CSV table of C-alpha atoms and ligand atoms in Angstrom, one decimal:
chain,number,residue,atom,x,y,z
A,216,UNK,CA,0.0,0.0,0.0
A,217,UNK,CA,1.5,3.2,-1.7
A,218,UNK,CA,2.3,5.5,1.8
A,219,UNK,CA,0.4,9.1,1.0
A,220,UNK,CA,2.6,11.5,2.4
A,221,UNK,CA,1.4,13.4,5.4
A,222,UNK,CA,1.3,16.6,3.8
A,223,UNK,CA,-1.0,14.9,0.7
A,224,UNK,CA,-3.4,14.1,3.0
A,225,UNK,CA,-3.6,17.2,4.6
A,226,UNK,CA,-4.4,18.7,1.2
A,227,UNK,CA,-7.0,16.1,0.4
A,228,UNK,CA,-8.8,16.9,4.0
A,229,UNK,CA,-9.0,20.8,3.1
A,230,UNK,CA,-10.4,20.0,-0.6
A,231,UNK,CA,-12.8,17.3,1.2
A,232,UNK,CA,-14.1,20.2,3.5
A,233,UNK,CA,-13.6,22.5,0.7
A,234,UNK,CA,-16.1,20.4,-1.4
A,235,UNK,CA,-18.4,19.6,1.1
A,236,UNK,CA,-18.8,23.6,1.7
A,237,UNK,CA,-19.4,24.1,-1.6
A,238,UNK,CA,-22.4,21.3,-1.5
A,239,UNK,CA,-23.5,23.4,1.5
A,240,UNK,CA,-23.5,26.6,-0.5
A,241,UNK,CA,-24.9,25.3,-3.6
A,242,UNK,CA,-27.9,23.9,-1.7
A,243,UNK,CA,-28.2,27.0,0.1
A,244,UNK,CA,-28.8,29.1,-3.1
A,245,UNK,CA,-30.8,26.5,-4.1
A,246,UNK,CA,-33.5,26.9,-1.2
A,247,UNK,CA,-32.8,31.2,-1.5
A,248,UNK,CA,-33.8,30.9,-5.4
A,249,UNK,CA,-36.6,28.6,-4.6
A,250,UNK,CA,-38.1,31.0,-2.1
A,251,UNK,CA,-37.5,33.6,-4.0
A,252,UNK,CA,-39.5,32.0,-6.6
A,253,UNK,CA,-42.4,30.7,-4.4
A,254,UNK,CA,-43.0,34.5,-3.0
A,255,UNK,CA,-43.2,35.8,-6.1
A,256,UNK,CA,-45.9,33.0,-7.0
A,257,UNK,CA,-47.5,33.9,-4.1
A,258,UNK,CA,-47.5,37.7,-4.2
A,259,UNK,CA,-48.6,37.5,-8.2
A,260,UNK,CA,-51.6,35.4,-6.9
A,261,UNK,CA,-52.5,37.1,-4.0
A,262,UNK,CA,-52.6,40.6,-6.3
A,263,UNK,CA,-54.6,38.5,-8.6
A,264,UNK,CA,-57.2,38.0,-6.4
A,265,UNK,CA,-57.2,42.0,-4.9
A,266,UNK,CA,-57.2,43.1,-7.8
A,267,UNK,CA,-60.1,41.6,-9.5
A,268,UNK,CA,-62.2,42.0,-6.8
A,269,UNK,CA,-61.7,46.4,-6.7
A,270,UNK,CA,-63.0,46.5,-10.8
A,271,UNK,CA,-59.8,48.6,-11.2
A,272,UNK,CA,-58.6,49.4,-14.6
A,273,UNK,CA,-55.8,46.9,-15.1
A,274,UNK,CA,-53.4,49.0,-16.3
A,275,UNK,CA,-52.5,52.3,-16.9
A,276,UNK,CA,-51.5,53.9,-20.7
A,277,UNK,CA,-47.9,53.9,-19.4
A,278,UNK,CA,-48.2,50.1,-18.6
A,279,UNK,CA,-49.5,48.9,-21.9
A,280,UNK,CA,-48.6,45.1,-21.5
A,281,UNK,CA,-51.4,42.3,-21.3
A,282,UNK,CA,-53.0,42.1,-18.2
A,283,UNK,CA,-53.7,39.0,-16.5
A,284,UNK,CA,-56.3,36.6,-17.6
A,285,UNK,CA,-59.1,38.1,-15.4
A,286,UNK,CA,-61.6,35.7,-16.6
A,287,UNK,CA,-60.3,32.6,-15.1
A,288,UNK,CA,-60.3,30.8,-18.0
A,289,UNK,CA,-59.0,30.7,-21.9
A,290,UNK,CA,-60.1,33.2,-23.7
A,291,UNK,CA,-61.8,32.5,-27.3
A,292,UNK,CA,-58.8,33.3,-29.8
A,293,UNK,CA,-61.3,33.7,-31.9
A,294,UNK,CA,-64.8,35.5,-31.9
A,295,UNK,CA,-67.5,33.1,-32.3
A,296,UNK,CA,-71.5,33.0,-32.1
A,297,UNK,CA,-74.1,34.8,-33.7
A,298,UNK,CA,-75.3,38.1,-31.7
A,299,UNK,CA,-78.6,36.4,-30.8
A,300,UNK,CA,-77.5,32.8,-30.1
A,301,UNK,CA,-75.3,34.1,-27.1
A,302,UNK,CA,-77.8,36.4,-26.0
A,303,UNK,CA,-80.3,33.6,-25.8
A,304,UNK,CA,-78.0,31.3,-23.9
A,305,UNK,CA,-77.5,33.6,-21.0
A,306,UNK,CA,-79.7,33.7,-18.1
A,307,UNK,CA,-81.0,37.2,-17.8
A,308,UNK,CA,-83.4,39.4,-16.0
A,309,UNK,CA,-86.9,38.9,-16.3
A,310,UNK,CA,-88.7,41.8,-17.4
A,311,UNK,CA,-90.7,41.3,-14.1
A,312,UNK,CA,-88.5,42.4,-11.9
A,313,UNK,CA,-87.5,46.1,-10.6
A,314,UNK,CA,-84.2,47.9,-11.4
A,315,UNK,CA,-83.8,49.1,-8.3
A,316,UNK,CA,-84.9,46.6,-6.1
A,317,UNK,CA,-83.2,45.0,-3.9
A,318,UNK,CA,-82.7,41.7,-5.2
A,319,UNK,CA,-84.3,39.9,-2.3
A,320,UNK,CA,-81.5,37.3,-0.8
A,321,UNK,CA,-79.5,37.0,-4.0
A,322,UNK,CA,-76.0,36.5,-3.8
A,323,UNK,CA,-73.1,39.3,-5.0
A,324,UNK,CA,-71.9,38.8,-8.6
A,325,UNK,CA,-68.7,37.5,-8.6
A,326,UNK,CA,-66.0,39.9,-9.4
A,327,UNK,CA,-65.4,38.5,-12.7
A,328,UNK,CA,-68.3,37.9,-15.3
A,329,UNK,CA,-68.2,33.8,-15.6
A,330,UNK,CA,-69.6,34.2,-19.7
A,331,UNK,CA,-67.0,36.8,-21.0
A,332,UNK,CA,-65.3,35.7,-24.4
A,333,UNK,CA,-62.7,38.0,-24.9
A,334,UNK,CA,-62.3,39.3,-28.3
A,335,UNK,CA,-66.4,39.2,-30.1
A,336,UNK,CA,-67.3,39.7,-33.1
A,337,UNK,CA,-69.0,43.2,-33.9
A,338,UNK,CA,-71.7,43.1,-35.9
A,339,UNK,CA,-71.9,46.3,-38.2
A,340,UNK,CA,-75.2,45.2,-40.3
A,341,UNK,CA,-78.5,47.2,-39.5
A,342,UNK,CA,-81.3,45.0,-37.8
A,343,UNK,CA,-84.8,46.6,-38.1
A,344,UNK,CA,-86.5,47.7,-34.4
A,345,UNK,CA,-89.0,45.0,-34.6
A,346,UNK,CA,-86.4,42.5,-34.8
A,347,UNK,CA,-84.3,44.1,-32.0
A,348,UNK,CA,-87.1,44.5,-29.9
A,349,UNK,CA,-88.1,41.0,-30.0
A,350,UNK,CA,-84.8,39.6,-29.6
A,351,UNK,CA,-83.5,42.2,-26.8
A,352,UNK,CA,-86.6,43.6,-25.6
A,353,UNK,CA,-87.7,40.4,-23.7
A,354,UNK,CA,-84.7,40.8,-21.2
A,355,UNK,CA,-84.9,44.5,-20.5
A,356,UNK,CA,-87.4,46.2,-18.8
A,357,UNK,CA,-89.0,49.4,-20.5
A,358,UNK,CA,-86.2,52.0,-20.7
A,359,UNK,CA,-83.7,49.4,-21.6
A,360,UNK,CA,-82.9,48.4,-18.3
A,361,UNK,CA,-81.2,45.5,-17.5
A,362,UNK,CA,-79.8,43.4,-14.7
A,363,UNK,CA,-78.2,40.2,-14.1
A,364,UNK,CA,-80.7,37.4,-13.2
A,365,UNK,CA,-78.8,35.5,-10.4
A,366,UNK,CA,-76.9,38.1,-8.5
A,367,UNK,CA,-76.5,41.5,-7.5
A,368,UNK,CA,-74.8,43.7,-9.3
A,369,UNK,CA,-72.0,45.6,-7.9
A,370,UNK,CA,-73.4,49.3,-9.1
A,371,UNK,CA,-75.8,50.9,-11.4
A,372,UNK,CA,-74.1,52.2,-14.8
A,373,UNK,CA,-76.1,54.5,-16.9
A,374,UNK,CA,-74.9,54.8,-20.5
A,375,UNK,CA,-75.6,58.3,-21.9
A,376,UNK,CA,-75.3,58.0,-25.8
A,377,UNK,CA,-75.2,62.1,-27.3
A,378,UNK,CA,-77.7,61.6,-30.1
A,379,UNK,CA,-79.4,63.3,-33.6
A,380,UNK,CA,-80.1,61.8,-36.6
A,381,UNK,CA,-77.9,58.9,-37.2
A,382,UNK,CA,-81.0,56.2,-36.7
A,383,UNK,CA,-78.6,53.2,-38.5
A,384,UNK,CA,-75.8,53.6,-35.6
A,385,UNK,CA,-78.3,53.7,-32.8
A,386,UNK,CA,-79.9,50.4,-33.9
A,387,UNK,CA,-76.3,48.7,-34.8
A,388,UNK,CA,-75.3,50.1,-31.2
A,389,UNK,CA,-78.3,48.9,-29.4
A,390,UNK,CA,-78.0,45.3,-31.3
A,391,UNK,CA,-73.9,44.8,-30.2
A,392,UNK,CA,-74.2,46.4,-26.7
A,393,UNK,CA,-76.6,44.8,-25.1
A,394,UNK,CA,-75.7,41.3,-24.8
A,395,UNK,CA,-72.2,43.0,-24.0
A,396,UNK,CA,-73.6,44.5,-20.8
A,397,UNK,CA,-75.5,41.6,-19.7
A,398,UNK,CA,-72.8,39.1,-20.3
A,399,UNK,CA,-70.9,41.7,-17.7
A,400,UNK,CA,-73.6,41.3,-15.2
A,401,UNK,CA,-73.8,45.3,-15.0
A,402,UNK,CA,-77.2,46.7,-14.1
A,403,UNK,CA,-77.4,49.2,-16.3
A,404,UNK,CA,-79.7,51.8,-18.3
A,405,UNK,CA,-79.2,53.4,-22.0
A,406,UNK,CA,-80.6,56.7,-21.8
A,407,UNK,CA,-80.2,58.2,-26.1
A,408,UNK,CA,-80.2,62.1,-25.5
A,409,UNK,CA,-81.6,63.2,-28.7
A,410,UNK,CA,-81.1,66.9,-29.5
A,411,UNK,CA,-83.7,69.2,-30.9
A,412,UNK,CA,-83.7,71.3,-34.1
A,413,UNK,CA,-81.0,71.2,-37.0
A,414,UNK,CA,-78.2,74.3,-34.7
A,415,UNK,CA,-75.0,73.0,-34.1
A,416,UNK,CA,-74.7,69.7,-32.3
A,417,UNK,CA,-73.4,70.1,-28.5
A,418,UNK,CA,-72.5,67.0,-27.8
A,419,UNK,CA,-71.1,68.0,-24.0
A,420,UNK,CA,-74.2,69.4,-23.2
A,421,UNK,CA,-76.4,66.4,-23.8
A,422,UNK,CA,-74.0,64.1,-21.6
A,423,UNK,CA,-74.7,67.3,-18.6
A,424,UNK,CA,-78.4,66.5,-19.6
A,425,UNK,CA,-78.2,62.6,-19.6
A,426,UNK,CA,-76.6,63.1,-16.8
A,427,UNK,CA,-79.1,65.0,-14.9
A,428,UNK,CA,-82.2,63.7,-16.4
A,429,UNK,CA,-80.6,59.5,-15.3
A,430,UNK,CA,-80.3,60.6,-11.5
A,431,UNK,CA,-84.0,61.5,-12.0
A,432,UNK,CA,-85.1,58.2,-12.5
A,433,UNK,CA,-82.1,55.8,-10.6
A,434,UNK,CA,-79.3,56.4,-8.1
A,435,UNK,CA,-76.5,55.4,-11.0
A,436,UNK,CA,-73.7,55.8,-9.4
A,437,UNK,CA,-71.6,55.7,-12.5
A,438,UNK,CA,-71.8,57.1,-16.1
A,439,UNK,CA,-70.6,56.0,-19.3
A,440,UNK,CA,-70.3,58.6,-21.9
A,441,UNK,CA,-70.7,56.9,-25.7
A,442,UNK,CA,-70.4,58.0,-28.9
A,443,UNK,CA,-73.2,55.7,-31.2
A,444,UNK,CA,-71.0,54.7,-33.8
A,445,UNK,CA,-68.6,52.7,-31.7
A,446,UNK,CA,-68.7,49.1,-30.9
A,447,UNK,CA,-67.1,47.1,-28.5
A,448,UNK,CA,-64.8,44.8,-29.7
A,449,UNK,CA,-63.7,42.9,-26.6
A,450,UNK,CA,-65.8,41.9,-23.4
A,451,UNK,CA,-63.5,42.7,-20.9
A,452,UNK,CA,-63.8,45.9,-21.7
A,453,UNK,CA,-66.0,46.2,-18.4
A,454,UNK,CA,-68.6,48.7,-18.5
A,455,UNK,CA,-68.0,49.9,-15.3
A,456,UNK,CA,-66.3,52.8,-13.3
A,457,UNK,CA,-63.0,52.1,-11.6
A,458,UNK,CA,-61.5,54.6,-9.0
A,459,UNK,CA,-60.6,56.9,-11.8
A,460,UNK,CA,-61.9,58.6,-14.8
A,461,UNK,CA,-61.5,55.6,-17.5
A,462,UNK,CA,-61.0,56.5,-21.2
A,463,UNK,CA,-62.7,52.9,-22.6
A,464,UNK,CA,-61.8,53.6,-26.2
A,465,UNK,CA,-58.3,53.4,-26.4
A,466,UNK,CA,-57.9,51.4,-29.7
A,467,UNK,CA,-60.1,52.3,-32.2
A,468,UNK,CA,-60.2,50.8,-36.3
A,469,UNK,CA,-60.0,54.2,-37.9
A,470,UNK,CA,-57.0,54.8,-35.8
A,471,UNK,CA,-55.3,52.2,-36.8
A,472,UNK,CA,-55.7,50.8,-32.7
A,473,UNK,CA,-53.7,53.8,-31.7
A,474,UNK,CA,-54.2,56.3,-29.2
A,475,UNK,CA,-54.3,59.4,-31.1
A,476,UNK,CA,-52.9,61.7,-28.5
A,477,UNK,CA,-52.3,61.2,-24.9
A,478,UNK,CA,-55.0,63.5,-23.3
A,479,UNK,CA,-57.8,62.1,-25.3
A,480,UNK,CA,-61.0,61.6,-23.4
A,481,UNK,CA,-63.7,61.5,-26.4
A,482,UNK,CA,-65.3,58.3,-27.7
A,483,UNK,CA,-66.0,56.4,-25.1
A,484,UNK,CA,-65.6,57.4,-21.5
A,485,UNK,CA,-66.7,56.5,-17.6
A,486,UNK,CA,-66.7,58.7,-14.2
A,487,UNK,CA,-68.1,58.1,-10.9
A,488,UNK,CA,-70.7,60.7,-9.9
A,489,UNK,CA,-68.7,62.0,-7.2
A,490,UNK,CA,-66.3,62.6,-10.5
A,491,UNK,CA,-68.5,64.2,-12.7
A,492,UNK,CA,-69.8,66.0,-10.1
A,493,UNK,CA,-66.5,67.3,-8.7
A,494,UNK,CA,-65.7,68.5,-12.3
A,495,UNK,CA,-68.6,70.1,-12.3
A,496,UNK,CA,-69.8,68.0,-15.6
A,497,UNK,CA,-69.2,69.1,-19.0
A,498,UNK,CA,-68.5,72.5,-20.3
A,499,UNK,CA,-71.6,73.3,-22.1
A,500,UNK,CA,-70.2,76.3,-24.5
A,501,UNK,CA,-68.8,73.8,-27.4
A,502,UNK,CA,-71.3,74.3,-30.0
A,503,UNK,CA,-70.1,72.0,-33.1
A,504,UNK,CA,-67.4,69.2,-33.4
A,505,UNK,CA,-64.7,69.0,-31.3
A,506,UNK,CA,-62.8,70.7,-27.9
A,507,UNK,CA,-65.5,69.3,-25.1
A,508,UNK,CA,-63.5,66.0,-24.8
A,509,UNK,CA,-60.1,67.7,-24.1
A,510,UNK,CA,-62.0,70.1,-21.7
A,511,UNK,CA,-62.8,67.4,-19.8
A,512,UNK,CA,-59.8,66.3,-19.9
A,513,UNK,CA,-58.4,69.4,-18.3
A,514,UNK,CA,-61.4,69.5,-15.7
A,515,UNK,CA,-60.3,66.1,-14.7
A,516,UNK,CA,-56.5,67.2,-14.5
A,517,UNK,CA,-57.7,70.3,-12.6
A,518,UNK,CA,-59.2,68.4,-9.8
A,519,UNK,CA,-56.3,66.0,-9.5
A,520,UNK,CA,-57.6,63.0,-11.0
A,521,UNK,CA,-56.4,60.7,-14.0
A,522,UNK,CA,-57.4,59.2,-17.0
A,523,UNK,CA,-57.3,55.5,-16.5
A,524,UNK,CA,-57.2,53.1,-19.2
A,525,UNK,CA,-57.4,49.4,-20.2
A,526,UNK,CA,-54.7,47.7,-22.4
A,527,UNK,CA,-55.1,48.0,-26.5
A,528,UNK,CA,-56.0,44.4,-26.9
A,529,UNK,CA,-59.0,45.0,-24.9
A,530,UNK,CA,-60.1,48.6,-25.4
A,531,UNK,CA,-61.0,48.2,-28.8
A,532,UNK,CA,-63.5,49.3,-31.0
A,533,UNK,CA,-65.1,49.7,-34.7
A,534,UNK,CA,-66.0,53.0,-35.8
A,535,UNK,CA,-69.3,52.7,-38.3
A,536,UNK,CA,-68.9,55.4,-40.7
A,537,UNK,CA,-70.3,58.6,-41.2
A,538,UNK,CA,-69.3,62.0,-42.9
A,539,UNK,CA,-67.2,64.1,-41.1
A,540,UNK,CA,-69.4,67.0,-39.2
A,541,UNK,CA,-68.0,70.6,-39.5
A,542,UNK,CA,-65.2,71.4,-36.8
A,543,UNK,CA,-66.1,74.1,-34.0
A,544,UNK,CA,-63.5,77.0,-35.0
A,545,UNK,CA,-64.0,78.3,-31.5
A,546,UNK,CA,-62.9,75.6,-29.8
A,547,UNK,CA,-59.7,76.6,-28.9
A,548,UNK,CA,-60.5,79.8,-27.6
A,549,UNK,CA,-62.9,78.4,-24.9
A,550,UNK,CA,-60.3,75.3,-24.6
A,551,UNK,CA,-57.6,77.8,-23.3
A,552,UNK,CA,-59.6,80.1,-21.3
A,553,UNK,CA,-61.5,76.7,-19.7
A,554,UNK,CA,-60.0,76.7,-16.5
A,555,UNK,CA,-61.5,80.0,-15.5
A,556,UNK,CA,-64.9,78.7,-16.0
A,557,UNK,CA,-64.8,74.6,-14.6
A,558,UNK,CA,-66.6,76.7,-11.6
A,559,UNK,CA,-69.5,78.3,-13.6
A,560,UNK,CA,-69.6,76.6,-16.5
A,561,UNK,CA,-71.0,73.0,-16.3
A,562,UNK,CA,-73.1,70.8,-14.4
A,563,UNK,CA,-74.9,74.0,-12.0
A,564,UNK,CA,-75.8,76.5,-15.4
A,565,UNK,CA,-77.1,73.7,-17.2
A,566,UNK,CA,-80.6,75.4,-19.0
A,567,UNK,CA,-82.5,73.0,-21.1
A,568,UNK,CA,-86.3,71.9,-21.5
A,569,UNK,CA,-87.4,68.5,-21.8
A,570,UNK,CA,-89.4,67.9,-24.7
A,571,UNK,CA,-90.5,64.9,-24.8
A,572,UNK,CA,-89.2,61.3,-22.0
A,573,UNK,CA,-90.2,57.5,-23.6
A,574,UNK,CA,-89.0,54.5,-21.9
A,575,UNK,CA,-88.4,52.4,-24.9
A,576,UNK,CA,-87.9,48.8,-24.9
A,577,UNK,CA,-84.1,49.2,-25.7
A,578,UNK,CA,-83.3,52.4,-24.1
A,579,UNK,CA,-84.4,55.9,-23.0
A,580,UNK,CA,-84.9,58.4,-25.0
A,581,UNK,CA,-84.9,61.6,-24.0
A,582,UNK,CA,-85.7,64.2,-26.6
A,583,UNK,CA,-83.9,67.5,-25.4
A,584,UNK,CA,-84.2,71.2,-26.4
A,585,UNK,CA,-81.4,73.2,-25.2
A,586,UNK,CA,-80.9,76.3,-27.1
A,587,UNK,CA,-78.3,77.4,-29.5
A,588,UNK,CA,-75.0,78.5,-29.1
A,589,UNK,CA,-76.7,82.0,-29.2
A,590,UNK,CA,-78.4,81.6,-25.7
A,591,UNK,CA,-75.7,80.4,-23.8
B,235,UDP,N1,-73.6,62.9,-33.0
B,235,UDP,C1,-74.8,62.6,-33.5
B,235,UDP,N2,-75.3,63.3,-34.5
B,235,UDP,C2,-74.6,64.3,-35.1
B,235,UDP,C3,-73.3,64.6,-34.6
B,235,UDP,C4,-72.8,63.9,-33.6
B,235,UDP,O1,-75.5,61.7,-33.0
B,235,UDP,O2,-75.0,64.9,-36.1
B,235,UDP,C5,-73.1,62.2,-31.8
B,235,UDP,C6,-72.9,60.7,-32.0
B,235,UDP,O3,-73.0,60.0,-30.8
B,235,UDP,C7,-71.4,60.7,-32.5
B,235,UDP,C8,-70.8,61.7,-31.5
B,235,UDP,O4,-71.8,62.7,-31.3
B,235,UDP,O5,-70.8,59.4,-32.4
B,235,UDP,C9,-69.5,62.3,-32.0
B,235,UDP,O6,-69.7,62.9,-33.2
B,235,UDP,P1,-68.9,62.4,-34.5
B,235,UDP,O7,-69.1,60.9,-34.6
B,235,UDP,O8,-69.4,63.2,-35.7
B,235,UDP,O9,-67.4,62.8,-34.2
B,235,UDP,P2,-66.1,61.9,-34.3
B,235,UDP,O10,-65.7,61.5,-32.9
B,235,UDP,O11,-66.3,60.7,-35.2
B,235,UDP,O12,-65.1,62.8,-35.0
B,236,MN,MN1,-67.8,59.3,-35.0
């Protein structure tokens, strides 16, 4: 037997314990990395699960990544369905029951809508009233009023669509955004503020009468301002208001699913009353297209809010066509000098006259008069 020198072995007992330290290490980072790992896990779910139940927008513009699968399971990669045949399939109100009733000992919706598909298909072809009314009309209670059938909905949304003479987009809007909204369990009303006479369109001002004329007939404790010609093309685009002023159409066709500028606020849009009325509503002075959607936007800056919004991939829409209405050239004048009338100018001088109310099956409308650009 070969004699290992003394010296040898010494060598071989300090690699021995040299090696057997490094195991040590090795398993030591192992366990840190696995930790590391099984918190993050754990935080990710945990935030999942907060999140989802607050309704908040899931990200902001400057975060413009996917957000997590809210709906708890795979979402259709591609639209499917006819309009009708999912309506059909969903268990809805009965036109029996009240809006604002209680809801007796039915449970809370759950925080996320269990029939959402994800990316729909948007149907742009017009369906005549009759039809409509049959299909949609058996759901809703007069007004268009709707509520989920099994549970109780977390608020009460009013829709305010600014309307005059566009009858095809109003019946294509009606057709794709129902069965949206009841697939999101909202309880929710369409009110379709239709304005008087041939003056200049003031599209601010009939969302300031909406507004006024929905709290009439519900507490709504949140507002969705919508243009008619824009459809939803995604249904986790919730119609509901998170803790902030929401911009809802971020992605639009004609704009090639790009946000045309940052501050933009038109389209489609949610606040909380306690928003709107903070803001003091709309300006009502822009007579004519264009300006009242960035004055918003400044009103909402003003009073240190934020524009919220939902990711491109789910705050898309189609624009139906139309021609091009004449632009405001005053616009900019009252845009710049805005901020000296949020206090006056709004929500508390707001002069119109009711002409005529109708709950209709699908919505209702609310035929306004309220003056020219002249009288205010
Ligand atoms: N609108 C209307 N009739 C009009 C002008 C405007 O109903 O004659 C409403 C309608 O809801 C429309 C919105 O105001 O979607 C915004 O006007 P428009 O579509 O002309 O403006 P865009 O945002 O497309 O430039
Ligand atoms: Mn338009």
């Amino acid at each position: 037997m070969p004699t290992i020198p003394a010296s040898k072995l010494g060598q071989n007992n300090v690699s021995a314990s040299q090696s057997s330290c490094c195991i040590r290490l090795h398993v030591f980072y192992k366990v840190v990395i696995a930790s590391v790992i099984i918190l993050v896990i754990l935080q990710y779910c945990f935030s999942a699960i907060t999140e989802s139940h607050k309704y908040e927008p899931w990200f902001s513009i400057s975060h413009p990544q996917n957000p997590p699968n809210a709906l708890g399971k795979p979402i259709a990669s591609s639209p499917t369905g006819s309009l009708f045949e999912r309506h059909e399939n969903e268990s809805q109100s009965s036109a029996s029951t009240n809006a604002t009733d209680s809801g007796g000992n039915l449970p809370k919706c759950p925080p996320v809508p269990p029939h959402l598909e994800g990316p729909i298909t948007v149907h742009k072809e017009d369906v005549s009233t009759e039809v409509l009314e049959r299909k949609l009309g058996q759901s809703l209670q007069p007004g268009g009023f709707g509520k989920p059938a099994n549970c109780l909905a977390k608020e009460s949304v009013a829709i305010i669509v600014p309307y005059r003479a566009r009858e095809t987009h109003l019946r294509v809007l009606l057709a794709n955004l129902h069965p949206l909204l009841r697939r999101q369990q909202l309880q929710y009303a369409i009110f379709v503020v239709e304005q008087a006479g041939n003056g200049p369109f003031n599209r601010a001002m009939l969302m300031n009468v909406g507004y006024k004329e929905a709290l009439r007939l519900n507490n709504f404790t949140c507002f969705i301002f919508h243009d008619v010609d824009l459809l939803p093309e995604d249904d986790r685009n919730i119609y509901s208001c998170p803790e902030q002023p929401r911009h809802m159409s971020v992605a639009v066709d004609v704009f090639s699913y790009k946000l045309p500028y940052a501050e933009i606020f038109g389209g489609v849009s949610a606040m909380r009353k306690e928003q709107f009325e903070l803001v003091n509503g709309f300006s009502n002075l822009f007579w004519g297209w264009g300006g009242e959607d960035d004055d918003m936007a400044n009103r909402i800056k003003f009073h240190k809010l934020h524009i919220s919004r939902y990711p491109t991939n789910i705050a898309r829409y189609k624009m139906l066509s139309h021609k091009k209405e004449k632009a405001n050239p005053t616009r900019y004048k009252f845009l710049y000098s805005g901020k000296r009338r949020f206090k006056t100018d709004g929500l508390n001088s707001l002069k119109y006259s009711l002409k005529k109310r109708e709950l209709k099956p699908l919505y209702t409308w609310l035929y306004v008069d309220i003056g020219s650009s002249k009288s205010s």
